[in-house]
Short mmCIF file of C-alpha atoms in Angstrom, two decimals:
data_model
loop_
_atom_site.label_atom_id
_atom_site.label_comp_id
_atom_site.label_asym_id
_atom_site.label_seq_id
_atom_site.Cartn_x
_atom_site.Cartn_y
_atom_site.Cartn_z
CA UNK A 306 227.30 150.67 78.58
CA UNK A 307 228.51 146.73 78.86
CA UNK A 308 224.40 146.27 78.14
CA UNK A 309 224.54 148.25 74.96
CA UNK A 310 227.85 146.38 74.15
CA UNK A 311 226.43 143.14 74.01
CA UNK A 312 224.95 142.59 70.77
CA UNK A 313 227.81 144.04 69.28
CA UNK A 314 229.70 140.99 70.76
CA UNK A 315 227.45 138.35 69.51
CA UNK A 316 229.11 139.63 65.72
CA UNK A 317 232.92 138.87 66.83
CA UNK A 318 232.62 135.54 65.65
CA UNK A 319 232.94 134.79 61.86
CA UNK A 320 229.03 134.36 60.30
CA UNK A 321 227.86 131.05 60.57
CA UNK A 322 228.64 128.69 57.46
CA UNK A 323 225.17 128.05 56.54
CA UNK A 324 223.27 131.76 57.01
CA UNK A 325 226.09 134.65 56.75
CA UNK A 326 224.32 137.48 58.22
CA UNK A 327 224.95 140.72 56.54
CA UNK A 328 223.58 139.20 53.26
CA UNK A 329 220.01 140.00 55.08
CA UNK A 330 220.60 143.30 55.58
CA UNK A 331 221.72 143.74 51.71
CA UNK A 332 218.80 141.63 50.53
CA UNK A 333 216.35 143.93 52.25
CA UNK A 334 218.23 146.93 51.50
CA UNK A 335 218.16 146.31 47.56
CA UNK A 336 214.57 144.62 47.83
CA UNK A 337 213.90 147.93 49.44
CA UNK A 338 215.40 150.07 47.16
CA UNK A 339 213.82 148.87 44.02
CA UNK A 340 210.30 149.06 45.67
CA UNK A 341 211.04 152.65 46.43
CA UNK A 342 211.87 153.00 42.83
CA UNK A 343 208.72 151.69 41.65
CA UNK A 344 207.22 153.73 44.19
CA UNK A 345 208.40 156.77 42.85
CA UNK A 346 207.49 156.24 39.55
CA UNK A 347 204.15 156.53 41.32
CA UNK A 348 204.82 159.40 43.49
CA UNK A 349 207.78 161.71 41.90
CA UNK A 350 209.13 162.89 45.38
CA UNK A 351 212.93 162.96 45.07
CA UNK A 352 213.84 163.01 49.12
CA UNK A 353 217.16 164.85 50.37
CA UNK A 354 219.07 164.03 53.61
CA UNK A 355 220.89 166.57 55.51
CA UNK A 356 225.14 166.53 54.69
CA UNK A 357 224.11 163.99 51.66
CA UNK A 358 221.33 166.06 49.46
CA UNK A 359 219.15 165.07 47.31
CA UNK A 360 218.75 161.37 47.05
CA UNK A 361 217.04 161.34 42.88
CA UNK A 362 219.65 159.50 41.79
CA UNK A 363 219.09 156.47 43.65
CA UNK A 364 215.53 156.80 42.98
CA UNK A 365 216.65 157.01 39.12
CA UNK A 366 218.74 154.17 39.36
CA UNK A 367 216.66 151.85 41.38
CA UNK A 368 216.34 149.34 39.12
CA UNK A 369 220.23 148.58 39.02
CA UNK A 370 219.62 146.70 42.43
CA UNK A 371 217.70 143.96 40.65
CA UNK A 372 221.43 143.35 39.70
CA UNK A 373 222.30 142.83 42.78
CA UNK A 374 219.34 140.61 44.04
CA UNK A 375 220.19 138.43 40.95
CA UNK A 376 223.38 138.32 41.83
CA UNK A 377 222.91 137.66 45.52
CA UNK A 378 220.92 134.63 44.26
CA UNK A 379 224.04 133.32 42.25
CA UNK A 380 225.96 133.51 45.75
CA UNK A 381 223.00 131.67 47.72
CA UNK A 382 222.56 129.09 45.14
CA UNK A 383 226.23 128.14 44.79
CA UNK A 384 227.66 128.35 48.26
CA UNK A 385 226.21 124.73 49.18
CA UNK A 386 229.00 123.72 46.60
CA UNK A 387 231.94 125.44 48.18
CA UNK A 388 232.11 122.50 50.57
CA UNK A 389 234.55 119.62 49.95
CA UNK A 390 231.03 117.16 50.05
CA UNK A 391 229.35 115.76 47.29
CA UNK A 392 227.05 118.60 45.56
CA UNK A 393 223.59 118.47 46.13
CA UNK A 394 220.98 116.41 44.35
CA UNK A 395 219.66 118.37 41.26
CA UNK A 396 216.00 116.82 41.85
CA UNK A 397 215.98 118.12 45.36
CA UNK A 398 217.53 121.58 44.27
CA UNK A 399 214.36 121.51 41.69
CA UNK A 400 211.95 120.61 44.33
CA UNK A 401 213.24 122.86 46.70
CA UNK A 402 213.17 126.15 44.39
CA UNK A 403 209.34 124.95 43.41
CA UNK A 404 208.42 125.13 47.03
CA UNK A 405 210.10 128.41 47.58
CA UNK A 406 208.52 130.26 44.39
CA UNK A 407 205.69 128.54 42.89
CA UNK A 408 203.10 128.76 45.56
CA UNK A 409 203.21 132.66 46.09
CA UNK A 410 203.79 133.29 42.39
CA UNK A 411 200.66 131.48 41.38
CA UNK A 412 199.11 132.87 44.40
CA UNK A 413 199.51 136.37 42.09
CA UNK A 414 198.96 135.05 38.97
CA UNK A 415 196.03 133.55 39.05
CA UNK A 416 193.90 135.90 41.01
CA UNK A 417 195.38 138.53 38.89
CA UNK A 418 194.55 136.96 35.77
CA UNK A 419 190.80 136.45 36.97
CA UNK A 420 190.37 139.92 37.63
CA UNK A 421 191.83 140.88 34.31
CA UNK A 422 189.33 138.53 32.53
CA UNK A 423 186.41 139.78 34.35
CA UNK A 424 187.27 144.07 33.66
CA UNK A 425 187.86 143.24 29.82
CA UNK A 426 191.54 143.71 30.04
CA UNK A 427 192.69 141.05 27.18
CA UNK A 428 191.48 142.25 23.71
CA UNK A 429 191.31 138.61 22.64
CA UNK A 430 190.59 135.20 24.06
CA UNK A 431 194.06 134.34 22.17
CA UNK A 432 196.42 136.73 24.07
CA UNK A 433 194.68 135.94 27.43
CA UNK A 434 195.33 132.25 27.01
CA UNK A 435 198.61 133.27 26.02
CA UNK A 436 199.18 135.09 28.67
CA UNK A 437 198.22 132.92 31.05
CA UNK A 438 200.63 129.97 29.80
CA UNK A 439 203.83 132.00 29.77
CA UNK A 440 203.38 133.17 33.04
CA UNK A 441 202.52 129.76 34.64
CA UNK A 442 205.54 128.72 32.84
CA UNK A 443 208.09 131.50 33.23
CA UNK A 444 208.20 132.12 29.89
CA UNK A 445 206.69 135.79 29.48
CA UNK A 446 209.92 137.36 28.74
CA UNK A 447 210.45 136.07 25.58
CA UNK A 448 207.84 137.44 23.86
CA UNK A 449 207.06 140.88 23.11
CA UNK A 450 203.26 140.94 24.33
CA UNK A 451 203.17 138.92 26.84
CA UNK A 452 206.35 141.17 28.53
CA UNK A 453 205.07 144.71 27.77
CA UNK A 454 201.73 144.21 27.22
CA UNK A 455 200.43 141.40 30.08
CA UNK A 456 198.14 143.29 32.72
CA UNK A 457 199.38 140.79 35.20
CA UNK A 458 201.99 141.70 37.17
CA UNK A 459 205.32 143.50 35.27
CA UNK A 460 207.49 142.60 38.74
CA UNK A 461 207.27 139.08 37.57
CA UNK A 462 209.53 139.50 35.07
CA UNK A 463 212.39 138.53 37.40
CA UNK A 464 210.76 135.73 38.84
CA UNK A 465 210.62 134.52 35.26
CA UNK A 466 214.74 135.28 34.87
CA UNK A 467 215.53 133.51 37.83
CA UNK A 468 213.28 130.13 36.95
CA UNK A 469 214.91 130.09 33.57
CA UNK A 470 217.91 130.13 35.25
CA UNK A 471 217.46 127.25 37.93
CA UNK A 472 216.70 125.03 35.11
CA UNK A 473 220.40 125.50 34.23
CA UNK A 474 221.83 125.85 37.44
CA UNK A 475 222.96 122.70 38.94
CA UNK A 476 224.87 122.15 35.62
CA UNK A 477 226.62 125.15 35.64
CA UNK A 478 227.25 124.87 39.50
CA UNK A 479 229.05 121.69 39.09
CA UNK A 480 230.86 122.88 36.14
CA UNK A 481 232.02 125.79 38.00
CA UNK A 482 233.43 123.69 41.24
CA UNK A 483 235.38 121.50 38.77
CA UNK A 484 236.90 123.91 36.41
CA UNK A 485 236.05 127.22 37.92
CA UNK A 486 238.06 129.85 35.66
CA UNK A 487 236.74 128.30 32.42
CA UNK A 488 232.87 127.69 33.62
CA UNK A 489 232.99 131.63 34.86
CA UNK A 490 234.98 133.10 31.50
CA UNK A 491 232.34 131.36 29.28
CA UNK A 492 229.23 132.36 31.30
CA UNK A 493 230.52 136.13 31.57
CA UNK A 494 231.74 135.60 27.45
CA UNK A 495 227.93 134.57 26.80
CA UNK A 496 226.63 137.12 28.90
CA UNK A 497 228.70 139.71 26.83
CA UNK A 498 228.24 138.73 23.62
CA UNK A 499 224.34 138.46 24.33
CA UNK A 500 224.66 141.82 25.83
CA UNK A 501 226.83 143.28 22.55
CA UNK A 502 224.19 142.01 20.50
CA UNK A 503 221.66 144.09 22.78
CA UNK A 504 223.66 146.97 22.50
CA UNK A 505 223.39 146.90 18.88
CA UNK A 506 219.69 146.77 18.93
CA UNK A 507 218.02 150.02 17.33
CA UNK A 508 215.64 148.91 20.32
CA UNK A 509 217.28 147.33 23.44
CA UNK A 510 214.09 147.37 25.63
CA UNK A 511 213.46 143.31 24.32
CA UNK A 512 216.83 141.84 25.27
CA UNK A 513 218.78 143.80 28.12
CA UNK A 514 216.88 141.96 30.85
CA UNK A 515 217.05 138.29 29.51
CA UNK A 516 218.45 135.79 31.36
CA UNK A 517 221.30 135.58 29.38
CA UNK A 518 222.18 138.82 30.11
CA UNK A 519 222.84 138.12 33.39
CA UNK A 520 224.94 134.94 33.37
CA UNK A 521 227.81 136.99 33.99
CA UNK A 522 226.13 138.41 37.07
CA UNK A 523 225.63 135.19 38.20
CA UNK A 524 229.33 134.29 37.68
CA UNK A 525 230.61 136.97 40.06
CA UNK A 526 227.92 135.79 42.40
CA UNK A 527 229.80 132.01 42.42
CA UNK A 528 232.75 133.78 42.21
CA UNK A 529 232.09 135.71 45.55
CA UNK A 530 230.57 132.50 47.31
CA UNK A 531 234.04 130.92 46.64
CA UNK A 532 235.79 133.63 47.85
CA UNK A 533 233.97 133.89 51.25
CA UNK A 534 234.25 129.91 51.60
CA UNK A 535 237.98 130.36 51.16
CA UNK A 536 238.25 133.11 53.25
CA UNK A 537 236.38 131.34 56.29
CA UNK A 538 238.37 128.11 55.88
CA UNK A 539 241.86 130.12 55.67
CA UNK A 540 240.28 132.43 59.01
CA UNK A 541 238.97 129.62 60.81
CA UNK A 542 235.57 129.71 62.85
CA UNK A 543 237.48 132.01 65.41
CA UNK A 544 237.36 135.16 65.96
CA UNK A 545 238.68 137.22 63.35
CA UNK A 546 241.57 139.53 63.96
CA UNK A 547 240.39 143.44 64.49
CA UNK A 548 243.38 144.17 61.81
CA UNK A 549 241.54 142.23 59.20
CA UNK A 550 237.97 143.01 60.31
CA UNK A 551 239.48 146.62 59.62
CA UNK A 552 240.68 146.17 56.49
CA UNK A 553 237.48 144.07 55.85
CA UNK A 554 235.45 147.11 57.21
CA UNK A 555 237.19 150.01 54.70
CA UNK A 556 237.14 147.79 51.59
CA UNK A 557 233.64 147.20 52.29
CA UNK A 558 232.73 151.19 52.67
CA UNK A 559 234.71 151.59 49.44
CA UNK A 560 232.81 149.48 47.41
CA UNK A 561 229.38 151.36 48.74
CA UNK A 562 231.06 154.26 47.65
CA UNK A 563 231.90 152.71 44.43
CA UNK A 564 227.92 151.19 43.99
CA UNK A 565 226.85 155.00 45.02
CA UNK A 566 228.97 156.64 41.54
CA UNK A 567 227.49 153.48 39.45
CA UNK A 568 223.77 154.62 40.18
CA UNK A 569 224.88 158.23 40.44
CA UNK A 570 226.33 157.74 36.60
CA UNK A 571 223.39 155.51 35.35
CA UNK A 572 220.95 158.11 36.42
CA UNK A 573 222.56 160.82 34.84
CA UNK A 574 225.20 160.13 32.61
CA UNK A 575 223.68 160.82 28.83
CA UNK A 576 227.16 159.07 27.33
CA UNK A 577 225.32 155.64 26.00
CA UNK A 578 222.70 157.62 24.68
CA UNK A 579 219.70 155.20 26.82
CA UNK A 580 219.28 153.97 30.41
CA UNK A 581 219.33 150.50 29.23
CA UNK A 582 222.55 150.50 27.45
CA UNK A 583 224.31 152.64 30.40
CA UNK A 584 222.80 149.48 32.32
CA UNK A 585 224.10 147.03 29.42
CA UNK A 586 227.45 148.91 30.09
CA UNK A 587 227.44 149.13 34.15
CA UNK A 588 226.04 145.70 34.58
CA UNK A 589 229.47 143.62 34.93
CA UNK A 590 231.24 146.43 37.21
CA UNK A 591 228.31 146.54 39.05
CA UNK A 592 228.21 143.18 39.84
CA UNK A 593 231.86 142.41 40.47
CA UNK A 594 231.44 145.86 42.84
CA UNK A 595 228.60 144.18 44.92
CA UNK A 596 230.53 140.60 44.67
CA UNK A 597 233.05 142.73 46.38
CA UNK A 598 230.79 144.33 49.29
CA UNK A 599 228.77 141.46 50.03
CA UNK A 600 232.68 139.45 51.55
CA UNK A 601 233.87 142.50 52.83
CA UNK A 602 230.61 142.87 54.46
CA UNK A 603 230.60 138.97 55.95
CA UNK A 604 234.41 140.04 57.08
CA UNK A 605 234.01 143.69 58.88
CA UNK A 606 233.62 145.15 62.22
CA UNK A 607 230.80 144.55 64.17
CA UNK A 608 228.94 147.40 63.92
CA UNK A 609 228.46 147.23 60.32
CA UNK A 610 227.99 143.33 60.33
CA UNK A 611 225.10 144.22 63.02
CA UNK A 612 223.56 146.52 61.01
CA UNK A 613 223.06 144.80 58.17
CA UNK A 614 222.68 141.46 60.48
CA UNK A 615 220.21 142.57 62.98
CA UNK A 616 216.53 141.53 63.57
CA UNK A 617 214.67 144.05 61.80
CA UNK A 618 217.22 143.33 58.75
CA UNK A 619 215.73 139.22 59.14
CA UNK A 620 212.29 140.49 59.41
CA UNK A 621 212.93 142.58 56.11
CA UNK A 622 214.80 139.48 54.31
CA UNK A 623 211.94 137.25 55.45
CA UNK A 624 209.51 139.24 53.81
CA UNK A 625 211.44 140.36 50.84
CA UNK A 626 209.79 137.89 48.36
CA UNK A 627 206.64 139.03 49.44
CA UNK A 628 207.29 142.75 48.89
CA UNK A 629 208.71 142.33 46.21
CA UNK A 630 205.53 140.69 44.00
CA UNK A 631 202.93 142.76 44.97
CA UNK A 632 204.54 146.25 46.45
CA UNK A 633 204.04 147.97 42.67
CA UNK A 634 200.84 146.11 42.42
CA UNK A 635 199.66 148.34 45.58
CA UNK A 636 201.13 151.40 44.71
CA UNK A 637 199.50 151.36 41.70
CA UNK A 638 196.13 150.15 43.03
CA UNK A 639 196.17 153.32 45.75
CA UNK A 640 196.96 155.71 42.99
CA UNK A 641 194.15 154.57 40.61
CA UNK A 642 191.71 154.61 43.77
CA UNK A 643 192.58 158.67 44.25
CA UNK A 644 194.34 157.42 47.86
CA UNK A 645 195.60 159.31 49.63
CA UNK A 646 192.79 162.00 49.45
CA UNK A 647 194.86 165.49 47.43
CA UNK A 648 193.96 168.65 46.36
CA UNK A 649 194.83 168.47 43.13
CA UNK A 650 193.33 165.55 40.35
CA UNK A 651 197.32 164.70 39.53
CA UNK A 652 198.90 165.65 42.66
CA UNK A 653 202.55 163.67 41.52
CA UNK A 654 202.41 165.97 38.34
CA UNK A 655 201.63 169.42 40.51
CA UNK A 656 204.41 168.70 43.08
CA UNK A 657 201.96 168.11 46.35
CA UNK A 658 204.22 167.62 48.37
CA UNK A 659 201.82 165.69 51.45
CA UNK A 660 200.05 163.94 49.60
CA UNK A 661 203.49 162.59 47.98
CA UNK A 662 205.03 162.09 50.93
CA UNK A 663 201.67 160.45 52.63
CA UNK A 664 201.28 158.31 49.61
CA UNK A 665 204.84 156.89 49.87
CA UNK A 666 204.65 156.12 53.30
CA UNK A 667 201.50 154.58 53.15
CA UNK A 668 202.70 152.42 49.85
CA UNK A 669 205.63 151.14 51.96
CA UNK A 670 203.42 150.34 55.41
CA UNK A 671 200.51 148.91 53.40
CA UNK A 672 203.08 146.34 50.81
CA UNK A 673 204.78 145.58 54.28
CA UNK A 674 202.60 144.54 56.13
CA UNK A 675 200.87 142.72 53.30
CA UNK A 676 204.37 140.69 52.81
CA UNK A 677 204.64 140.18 56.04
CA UNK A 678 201.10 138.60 56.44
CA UNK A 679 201.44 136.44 53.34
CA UNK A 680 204.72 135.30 54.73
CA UNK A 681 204.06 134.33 57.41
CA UNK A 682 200.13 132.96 57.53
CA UNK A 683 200.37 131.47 53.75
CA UNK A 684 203.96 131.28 52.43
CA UNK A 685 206.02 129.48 55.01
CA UNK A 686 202.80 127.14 55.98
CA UNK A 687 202.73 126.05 53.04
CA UNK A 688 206.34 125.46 52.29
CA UNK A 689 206.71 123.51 55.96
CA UNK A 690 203.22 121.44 54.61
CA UNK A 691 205.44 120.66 51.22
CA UNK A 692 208.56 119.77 52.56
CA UNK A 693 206.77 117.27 55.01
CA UNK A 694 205.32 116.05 51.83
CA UNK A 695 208.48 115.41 49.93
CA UNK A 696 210.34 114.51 53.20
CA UNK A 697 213.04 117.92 52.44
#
């Protein structure tokens, strides 16, 4: 029993102040969750778990948790500026996102945009050249064709979000750690007025997912940072009373609950008339709701902190990025290649229930083990080869 114990006692200290644990966990878990999504849009298999049910909803709402990976990336980004130091260099911060993203983005884009030219896929030499510039320069969302109608890969849309938003970043950052009540009210006032304007839109499907849209999201996640940074520095690096890991602990299960009844009411809640303007209206509660969970989570009882903290949770985080970019990419390629073998010609539209459930599992093993390959053998090579370049 002491044996079994043990790991549990490794998570009685506080998370360290440079990698906080539990935000693995919820990384892969989101990650996770929207590649199910996408999966299912493949598949149609709504699951159900004994004493919970059917599990639809979540499949219907999986998108939300791109939310919540945006916002996890506002928390990230901004908790090297919780400190009392000087803020990091902004040339460095550039560098250091390039190294992270650009080699496996244009490791997709540019095969992907080969293939394309060579089956026919662009109608004219115009769009394909267009095509190819927004993408190499994260600019795709803002126009119409180029973010509906781009054969490369639709999953890059957030990639694109989350560039447009470094370039603004270290500004905002040290804005925020100076005046932190006025930077945050006029990033979420920006974010709702863009997202007002949205609403209004006869059609919403151009503007709900811009980056401005999400500046609020990013708020709560600089918001949260502070809030764990305070929280450790009033705690101490010791360990952490059981009263407060409690407390830590229920607060943390009530804001899952409280996630659960967003997706649950964005999946079937007809009262704004579209999913995106139920996600136009659920986007800031969402986000102050995961804000929430991810410091309760950093501040609970060991089991849940090694759940969401333990090795297969790091293997999942490492290989999120991965996953992420080409997971829909495969599910999509299997379907179109009639594999898994079915009975039927359209076996997601005539309920086959094995081949759905083969074709999910294999969808997940296959984009796994993909990530995990690419991570490993070509994505952290090559960022270790570029940091020894730039001396990071």
């Amino acid at each position: 029993m002491e044996n079994l114990l043990l790991p549990l006692r490794s998570y009685q200290d506080p998370p360290d102040e440079k990698h906080i644990d539990v935000l693995d966990g919820l990384r892969a878990l989101m990650i996770l969750l929207v590649g199910w999504f996408h999966i299912w849009q493949q598949s149609w298999i709504s699951p159900s778990l004994p004493l919970v049910g059917s599990l639809d909803f979540l499949l219907r709402s999986g998108y939300l948790w791109v939310d919540g990976m945006l916002l996890l990336s506002g928390f990230l980004l901004y908790l090297p500026y919780t400190g009392s130091g000087k803020a990091p260099g902004i040339r460095a911060f550039y560098r250091r996102r390039l190294i992270r993203i650009l080699p496996s983005y244009l490791l997709c884009v540019i095969p992907l945009f080969v293939i394309s030219l060579l089956q026919g896929k662009y109608q004219s030499t115009a769009f394909a050249v267009k095509d190819l510039l927004t993408h190499l320069t994260f600019t795709q969302t803002l126009f119409r064709d180029t973010y509906f109608s781009s054969p490369l890969n639709g999953a890059l849309w957030t990639v694109a979000v989350e560039m447009q938003f470094y370039l603004i970043f270290p500004f905002l950052a040290r804005a925020f750690r100076k005046k932190p009540a006025l930077t945050g009210l006029c990033m979420m006032g920006a974010a709702f007025a863009f997202r007002y304007f949205a609403y209004r839109q006869e059609d919403t499907s151009m503007y709900f997912n811009q980056m401005p849209a999400f500046l609020d999201v990013y708020a709560v996640g600089f918001a949260a940072a502070s809030a764990y940074a305070a929280l450790r520095r009033r705690l101490g690096a010791k360990r952490w009373d059981g009263a407060i890991r409690l407390l830590f602990s229920i607060l943390f299960i009530l804001c899952v609950c409280q996630a659960v009844a967003i997706a649950r009411g964005q999946a079937y809640d007809p009262a704004y008339g579209t999913t995106q303007r139920g996600q136009l209206a659920r986007r800031f509660p969402l986000a102050v709701t995961l804000g929430g969970l991810m410091v309760c989570a950093a501040g609970s009882l060991p089991p849940i902190r090694f759940l969401l903290g333990s090795r297969v949770m790091r293997f999942l985080s490492a290989v999120s990025f991965q996953f992420y970019i080409w997971h829909q990419l495969i599910a999509v390629q299997f379907k179109s290649w009639g594999f898994p073998p079915s009975v039927s010609d359209t076996p997601w539209a005539a309920g086959e229930y094995v081949w759905q459930v083969n074709y999910t599992l294999l969808c997940f093993a296959s984009a796994l083990i993909w990530a995990a390959l690419l991570t490993y053998l070509f994505e952290k090579p090559v960022a270790r080869a570029l940091r020894r370049r730039f001396n990071e």
